[in-house]
């Protein structure tokens, strides 16, 4: 199980190969033009998505105060290929234990959403199994819960015996 993705930020973005089986079956190469991904409308949609549940943050409010100018500057930087990722925000949270967090600046999250939503997700979506509900359009927790329930029901009707292990992994972080 190997997935190779090469993204070349020049005139064209290249998707190199999907290698799922031992026989090296390759799904081929998908090419999308750079200018088709980084459009102003895609930047605006990415901004709307990036600000979800974050609109009360100072960084988002500051970005939105001069929204059209900020998006236009970002668009020009991407179009002229002078865009550089900003410094990360560093902070510490104390949950069950102390953790050092590094987060992207807001403008970089907008660019990240553009790449993921307009290039990577359409590319990867057709290769994912139907039952994968993580971060997919029209799928999620309810979809996954219904699928698990249907599988457990079918299995119980077939075997009449089910063992279930319930684990609480809430405060565990693998680093």
Tab-separated table of C-alpha atoms in Angstrom:
chain	number	residue	atom	x	y	z
A	1	UNK	CA	0.000	0.000	0.000
A	2	UNK	CA	1.876	3.031	-1.250
A	3	UNK	CA	0.649	6.434	-2.337
A	4	UNK	CA	3.045	8.785	-4.092
A	5	UNK	CA	1.945	12.347	-4.673
A	6	UNK	CA	4.244	14.895	-6.198
A	7	UNK	CA	3.054	18.462	-6.342
A	8	UNK	CA	5.095	20.791	-8.495
A	9	UNK	CA	4.065	24.414	-8.049
A	10	UNK	CA	5.007	25.681	-11.487
A	11	UNK	CA	2.742	25.790	-14.521
A	12	UNK	CA	1.218	22.402	-13.789
A	13	UNK	CA	0.501	20.327	-10.720
A	14	UNK	CA	1.373	16.668	-11.217
A	15	UNK	CA	-0.110	13.650	-9.511
A	16	UNK	CA	2.407	10.891	-10.017
A	17	UNK	CA	1.039	7.512	-8.940
A	18	UNK	CA	-1.246	5.457	-6.771
A	19	UNK	CA	0.320	2.122	-6.012
A	20	UNK	CA	-2.201	-0.086	-4.180
A	21	UNK	CA	-1.265	-3.669	-4.955
A	22	UNK	CA	1.956	-5.693	-5.102
A	23	UNK	CA	1.732	-5.800	-8.896
A	24	UNK	CA	2.342	-2.029	-9.018
A	25	UNK	CA	-0.999	-1.152	-10.566
A	26	UNK	CA	-0.839	2.570	-11.363
A	27	UNK	CA	-3.996	4.605	-11.836
A	28	UNK	CA	-2.134	7.001	-14.080
A	29	UNK	CA	-1.263	10.644	-14.099
A	30	UNK	CA	-3.711	13.451	-13.561
A	31	UNK	CA	-2.636	16.908	-14.600
A	32	UNK	CA	-4.305	20.139	-13.580
A	33	UNK	CA	-3.116	23.612	-14.500
A	34	UNK	CA	-1.844	25.866	-11.740
A	35	UNK	CA	-4.063	28.782	-12.836
A	36	UNK	CA	-7.167	26.563	-12.679
A	37	UNK	CA	-6.578	25.851	-9.001
A	38	UNK	CA	-5.600	29.273	-7.703
A	39	UNK	CA	-8.466	31.477	-8.853
A	40	UNK	CA	-9.930	34.363	-6.885
A	41	UNK	CA	-13.253	32.559	-6.450
A	42	UNK	CA	-11.461	29.476	-5.082
A	43	UNK	CA	-9.599	31.702	-2.627
A	44	UNK	CA	-12.863	33.255	-1.457
A	45	UNK	CA	-14.545	29.845	-1.012
A	46	UNK	CA	-11.458	28.604	0.842
A	47	UNK	CA	-11.631	31.647	3.132
A	48	UNK	CA	-15.264	30.843	3.961
A	49	UNK	CA	-14.303	27.268	4.773
A	50	UNK	CA	-11.194	28.203	6.776
A	51	UNK	CA	-13.078	30.630	8.997
A	52	UNK	CA	-15.680	28.062	10.099
A	53	UNK	CA	-15.644	27.848	13.905
A	54	UNK	CA	-12.784	30.380	13.939
A	55	UNK	CA	-14.582	33.637	13.174
A	56	UNK	CA	-14.136	34.889	16.746
A	57	UNK	CA	-10.304	34.635	16.523
A	58	UNK	CA	-8.334	37.877	16.237
A	59	UNK	CA	-6.409	36.672	13.169
A	60	UNK	CA	-9.603	35.900	11.235
A	61	UNK	CA	-11.271	39.178	12.223
A	62	UNK	CA	-8.189	41.146	11.130
A	63	UNK	CA	-8.100	39.279	7.809
A	64	UNK	CA	-11.807	39.951	7.213
A	65	UNK	CA	-11.567	43.680	7.984
A	66	UNK	CA	-9.758	44.105	4.674
A	67	UNK	CA	-10.963	40.893	3.051
A	68	UNK	CA	-10.933	41.884	-0.615
A	69	UNK	CA	-7.433	43.391	-0.347
A	70	UNK	CA	-6.040	40.417	1.574
A	71	UNK	CA	-7.481	37.905	-0.882
A	72	UNK	CA	-6.278	39.969	-3.829
A	73	UNK	CA	-2.724	40.171	-2.409
A	74	UNK	CA	-2.761	36.431	-1.856
A	75	UNK	CA	-4.091	35.872	-5.385
A	76	UNK	CA	-1.337	38.046	-6.908
A	77	UNK	CA	1.369	36.281	-4.860
A	78	UNK	CA	0.091	32.909	-6.061
A	79	UNK	CA	-0.304	34.078	-9.654
A	80	UNK	CA	3.227	35.546	-9.765
A	81	UNK	CA	4.574	32.517	-7.849
A	82	UNK	CA	6.063	34.655	-5.082
A	83	UNK	CA	3.913	33.131	-2.327
A	84	UNK	CA	5.865	31.902	0.688
A	85	UNK	CA	4.453	30.150	3.742
A	86	UNK	CA	4.500	32.444	6.791
A	87	UNK	CA	6.015	31.646	10.165
A	88	UNK	CA	4.005	29.224	12.279
A	89	UNK	CA	2.111	30.360	15.369
A	90	UNK	CA	3.647	28.623	18.396
A	91	UNK	CA	1.655	28.115	21.575
A	92	UNK	CA	1.263	25.666	24.412
A	93	UNK	CA	-1.936	24.055	25.616
A	94	UNK	CA	-2.430	22.146	28.821
A	95	UNK	CA	-5.102	19.498	28.473
A	96	UNK	CA	-4.324	16.308	30.303
A	97	UNK	CA	-0.678	17.108	29.618
A	98	UNK	CA	1.370	19.989	28.284
A	99	UNK	CA	1.584	20.153	24.473
A	100	UNK	CA	3.477	22.490	22.171
A	101	UNK	CA	1.382	23.399	19.130
A	102	UNK	CA	2.475	24.854	15.799
A	103	UNK	CA	-0.335	26.262	13.672
A	104	UNK	CA	-0.370	27.857	10.245
A	105	UNK	CA	-1.151	31.550	9.876
A	106	UNK	CA	-4.696	32.187	8.633
A	107	UNK	CA	-3.687	33.185	5.080
A	108	UNK	CA	-1.729	29.933	4.750
A	109	UNK	CA	-4.760	27.953	5.899
A	110	UNK	CA	-6.745	29.600	3.097
A	111	UNK	CA	-4.144	28.456	0.542
A	112	UNK	CA	-4.138	24.987	2.109
A	113	UNK	CA	-7.932	24.774	1.689
A	114	UNK	CA	-7.611	25.822	-1.971
A	115	UNK	CA	-5.116	23.025	-2.677
A	116	UNK	CA	-7.000	20.362	-0.741
A	117	UNK	CA	-10.532	21.258	-1.873
A	118	UNK	CA	-9.820	21.979	-5.534
A	119	UNK	CA	-7.039	19.552	-6.321
A	120	UNK	CA	-6.352	16.793	-3.806
A	121	UNK	CA	-9.894	15.855	-2.732
A	122	UNK	CA	-11.317	15.506	-6.262
A	123	UNK	CA	-8.238	13.495	-7.144
A	124	UNK	CA	-8.299	11.159	-4.146
A	125	UNK	CA	-12.084	10.855	-3.738
A	126	UNK	CA	-12.522	8.296	-6.503
A	127	UNK	CA	-9.836	6.061	-4.979
A	128	UNK	CA	-11.259	5.910	-1.443
A	129	UNK	CA	-13.532	3.093	-0.332
A	130	UNK	CA	-17.224	3.857	0.080
A	131	UNK	CA	-17.199	3.223	3.832
A	132	UNK	CA	-14.538	5.844	4.600
A	133	UNK	CA	-16.509	8.699	6.153
A	134	UNK	CA	-13.648	10.865	7.404
A	135	UNK	CA	-13.676	14.475	6.155
A	136	UNK	CA	-15.716	13.678	3.055
A	137	UNK	CA	-18.624	15.547	1.526
A	138	UNK	CA	-22.037	14.078	2.488
A	139	UNK	CA	-20.351	11.655	4.881
A	140	UNK	CA	-19.195	11.922	8.460
A	141	UNK	CA	-20.093	10.679	11.910
A	142	UNK	CA	-23.741	9.826	11.179
A	143	UNK	CA	-22.839	8.047	7.944
A	144	UNK	CA	-20.121	6.009	9.698
A	145	UNK	CA	-22.382	5.143	12.632
A	146	UNK	CA	-25.110	3.864	10.274
A	147	UNK	CA	-22.588	1.792	8.306
A	148	UNK	CA	-21.159	0.223	11.472
A	149	UNK	CA	-24.674	-0.525	12.715
A	150	UNK	CA	-25.595	-2.215	9.420
A	151	UNK	CA	-22.389	-4.293	9.474
A	152	UNK	CA	-22.912	-5.335	13.107
A	153	UNK	CA	-26.556	-6.216	12.456
A	154	UNK	CA	-25.646	-8.332	9.427
A	155	UNK	CA	-22.811	-10.014	11.333
A	156	UNK	CA	-25.059	-10.730	14.362
A	157	UNK	CA	-27.728	-12.280	12.122
A	158	UNK	CA	-25.033	-14.476	10.596
A	159	UNK	CA	-23.109	-15.473	13.760
A	160	UNK	CA	-25.458	-14.769	16.725
A	161	UNK	CA	-22.418	-13.736	18.784
A	162	UNK	CA	-20.606	-10.409	18.941
A	163	UNK	CA	-17.796	-9.198	21.190
A	164	UNK	CA	-17.432	-5.433	21.444
A	165	UNK	CA	-14.517	-3.563	22.990
A	166	UNK	CA	-15.156	0.041	23.937
A	167	UNK	CA	-12.049	2.167	24.406
A	168	UNK	CA	-11.812	5.766	25.517
A	169	UNK	CA	-8.976	7.369	23.556
A	170	UNK	CA	-10.000	10.928	24.354
A	171	UNK	CA	-6.842	12.068	26.134
A	172	UNK	CA	-4.277	10.011	24.271
A	173	UNK	CA	-2.057	11.699	21.704
A	174	UNK	CA	0.492	9.677	19.794
A	175	UNK	CA	3.601	11.718	19.082
